[in-house]
Amino acid sequence: MAKGKEVRVTVILECTNCVRKGVNKESTGISRYITQKNRHNTPSRLELRKFCRYCYKHMIHGEIKK
């Protein structure tokens, strides 16, 4: 029996505000979080509001490709 793709996959979430502005002069990097998602329940890209330590506020973090 052949195994299919795994249902739970690890994804990386990146701050969309930091990426759009490039890297701010005040900030030293881009905020990233690692989490898991279920492919069957969430087939589209995941977006969550998380705290960005470079923007100093809650921003939308979107899924990126590895």
JSON list of C-alpha atoms in Angstrom, two decimals:
[
{"chain": "A", "resi": 1, "resn": "MET", "atom": "CA", "xyz": [0.00, 0.00, 0.00]},
{"chain": "A", "resi": 2, "resn": "ALA", "atom": "CA", "xyz": [1.31, 3.40, -0.96]},
{"chain": "A", "resi": 3, "resn": "LYS", "atom": "CA", "xyz": [1.25, 6.16, 1.62]},
{"chain": "A", "resi": 4, "resn": "GLY", "atom": "CA", "xyz": [-0.38, 9.43, 0.62]},
{"chain": "A", "resi": 5, "resn": "LYS", "atom": "CA", "xyz": [0.60, 12.92, 1.61]},
{"chain": "A", "resi": 6, "resn": "GLU", "atom": "CA", "xyz": [0.60, 13.66, 5.31]},
{"chain": "A", "resi": 7, "resn": "VAL", "atom": "CA", "xyz": [-2.54, 15.35, 6.60]},
{"chain": "A", "resi": 8, "resn": "ARG", "atom": "CA", "xyz": [-0.74, 17.56, 9.16]},
{"chain": "A", "resi": 9, "resn": "VAL", "atom": "CA", "xyz": [2.03, 19.69, 7.68]},
{"chain": "A", "resi": 10, "resn": "THR", "atom": "CA", "xyz": [4.42, 22.20, 9.26]},
{"chain": "A", "resi": 11, "resn": "VAL", "atom": "CA", "xyz": [4.05, 25.73, 7.89]},
{"chain": "A", "resi": 12, "resn": "ILE", "atom": "CA", "xyz": [5.93, 29.00, 8.41]},
{"chain": "A", "resi": 13, "resn": "LEU", "atom": "CA", "xyz": [3.98, 32.21, 9.05]},
{"chain": "A", "resi": 14, "resn": "GLU", "atom": "CA", "xyz": [5.65, 35.52, 8.16]},
{"chain": "A", "resi": 15, "resn": "CYS", "atom": "CA", "xyz": [4.59, 39.06, 9.02]},
{"chain": "A", "resi": 16, "resn": "THR", "atom": "CA", "xyz": [2.98, 40.63, 5.93]},
{"chain": "A", "resi": 17, "resn": "ASN", "atom": "CA", "xyz": [3.60, 44.20, 7.13]},
{"chain": "A", "resi": 18, "resn": "CYS", "atom": "CA", "xyz": [7.39, 43.77, 7.51]},
{"chain": "A", "resi": 19, "resn": "VAL", "atom": "CA", "xyz": [7.66, 42.04, 4.14]},
{"chain": "A", "resi": 20, "resn": "ARG", "atom": "CA", "xyz": [5.71, 44.74, 2.27]},
{"chain": "A", "resi": 21, "resn": "LYS", "atom": "CA", "xyz": [7.76, 47.60, 3.70]},
{"chain": "A", "resi": 22, "resn": "GLY", "atom": "CA", "xyz": [10.98, 45.69, 3.17]},
{"chain": "A", "resi": 23, "resn": "VAL", "atom": "CA", "xyz": [12.85, 45.67, 6.42]},
{"chain": "A", "resi": 24, "resn": "ASN", "atom": "CA", "xyz": [12.14, 48.86, 8.37]},
{"chain": "A", "resi": 25, "resn": "LYS", "atom": "CA", "xyz": [15.12, 50.96, 9.33]},
{"chain": "A", "resi": 26, "resn": "GLU", "atom": "CA", "xyz": [14.13, 50.61, 12.99]},
{"chain": "A", "resi": 27, "resn": "SER", "atom": "CA", "xyz": [13.55, 46.85, 12.79]},
{"chain": "A", "resi": 28, "resn": "THR", "atom": "CA", "xyz": [16.31, 44.28, 12.58]},
{"chain": "A", "resi": 29, "resn": "GLY", "atom": "CA", "xyz": [14.41, 41.49, 10.80]},
{"chain": "A", "resi": 30, "resn": "ILE", "atom": "CA", "xyz": [11.14, 39.83, 9.83]},
{"chain": "A", "resi": 31, "resn": "SER", "atom": "CA", "xyz": [8.86, 38.11, 12.35]},
{"chain": "A", "resi": 32, "resn": "ARG", "atom": "CA", "xyz": [8.27, 34.39, 11.65]},
{"chain": "A", "resi": 33, "resn": "TYR", "atom": "CA", "xyz": [6.31, 31.70, 13.48]},
{"chain": "A", "resi": 34, "resn": "ILE", "atom": "CA", "xyz": [6.28, 27.92, 12.91]},
{"chain": "A", "resi": 35, "resn": "THR", "atom": "CA", "xyz": [2.98, 26.05, 13.32]},
{"chain": "A", "resi": 36, "resn": "GLN", "atom": "CA", "xyz": [1.02, 23.11, 11.91]},
{"chain": "A", "resi": 37, "resn": "LYS", "atom": "CA", "xyz": [-2.13, 22.95, 9.81]},
{"chain": "A", "resi": 38, "resn": "ASN", "atom": "CA", "xyz": [-4.48, 20.23, 8.66]},
{"chain": "A", "resi": 39, "resn": "ARG", "atom": "CA", "xyz": [-4.51, 20.01, 4.83]},
{"chain": "A", "resi": 40, "resn": "HIS", "atom": "CA", "xyz": [-8.04, 18.59, 4.67]},
{"chain": "A", "resi": 41, "resn": "ASN", "atom": "CA", "xyz": [-9.60, 21.35, 6.83]},
{"chain": "A", "resi": 42, "resn": "THR", "atom": "CA", "xyz": [-7.49, 24.26, 5.50]},
{"chain": "A", "resi": 43, "resn": "PRO", "atom": "CA", "xyz": [-6.49, 23.69, 1.85]},
{"chain": "A", "resi": 44, "resn": "SER", "atom": "CA", "xyz": [-5.84, 27.41, 1.22]},
{"chain": "A", "resi": 45, "resn": "ARG", "atom": "CA", "xyz": [-3.02, 29.48, 2.69]},
{"chain": "A", "resi": 46, "resn": "LEU", "atom": "CA", "xyz": [-3.23, 30.12, 6.42]},
{"chain": "A", "resi": 47, "resn": "GLU", "atom": "CA", "xyz": [-3.35, 33.69, 7.82]},
{"chain": "A", "resi": 48, "resn": "LEU", "atom": "CA", "xyz": [-3.36, 34.43, 11.56]},
{"chain": "A", "resi": 49, "resn": "ARG", "atom": "CA", "xyz": [-3.05, 37.58, 13.68]},
{"chain": "A", "resi": 50, "resn": "LYS", "atom": "CA", "xyz": [0.12, 37.18, 15.71]},
{"chain": "A", "resi": 51, "resn": "PHE", "atom": "CA", "xyz": [2.37, 39.59, 17.61]},
{"chain": "A", "resi": 52, "resn": "CYS", "atom": "CA", "xyz": [5.21, 41.00, 15.51]},
{"chain": "A", "resi": 53, "resn": "ARG", "atom": "CA", "xyz": [8.15, 41.87, 17.73]},
{"chain": "A", "resi": 54, "resn": "TYR", "atom": "CA", "xyz": [9.59, 44.17, 15.06]},
{"chain": "A", "resi": 55, "resn": "CYS", "atom": "CA", "xyz": [6.40, 46.20, 14.48]},
{"chain": "A", "resi": 56, "resn": "TYR", "atom": "CA", "xyz": [5.55, 46.05, 18.22]},
{"chain": "A", "resi": 57, "resn": "LYS", "atom": "CA", "xyz": [1.87, 45.19, 17.54]},
{"chain": "A", "resi": 58, "resn": "HIS", "atom": "CA", "xyz": [-0.44, 42.39, 16.37]},
{"chain": "A", "resi": 59, "resn": "MET", "atom": "CA", "xyz": [-0.25, 41.99, 12.59]},
{"chain": "A", "resi": 60, "resn": "ILE", "atom": "CA", "xyz": [-1.44, 39.45, 10.02]},
{"chain": "A", "resi": 61, "resn": "HIS", "atom": "CA", "xyz": [1.08, 36.65, 9.50]},
{"chain": "A", "resi": 62, "resn": "GLY", "atom": "CA", "xyz": [0.64, 34.69, 6.27]},
{"chain": "A", "resi": 63, "resn": "GLU", "atom": "CA", "xyz": [1.88, 31.27, 5.22]},
{"chain": "A", "resi": 64, "resn": "ILE", "atom": "CA", "xyz": [5.00, 31.18, 3.04]},
{"chain": "A", "resi": 65, "resn": "LYS", "atom": "CA", "xyz": [6.60, 28.45, 0.97]},
{"chain": "A", "resi": 66, "resn": "LYS", "atom": "CA", "xyz": [9.58, 26.61, 2.38]}
]
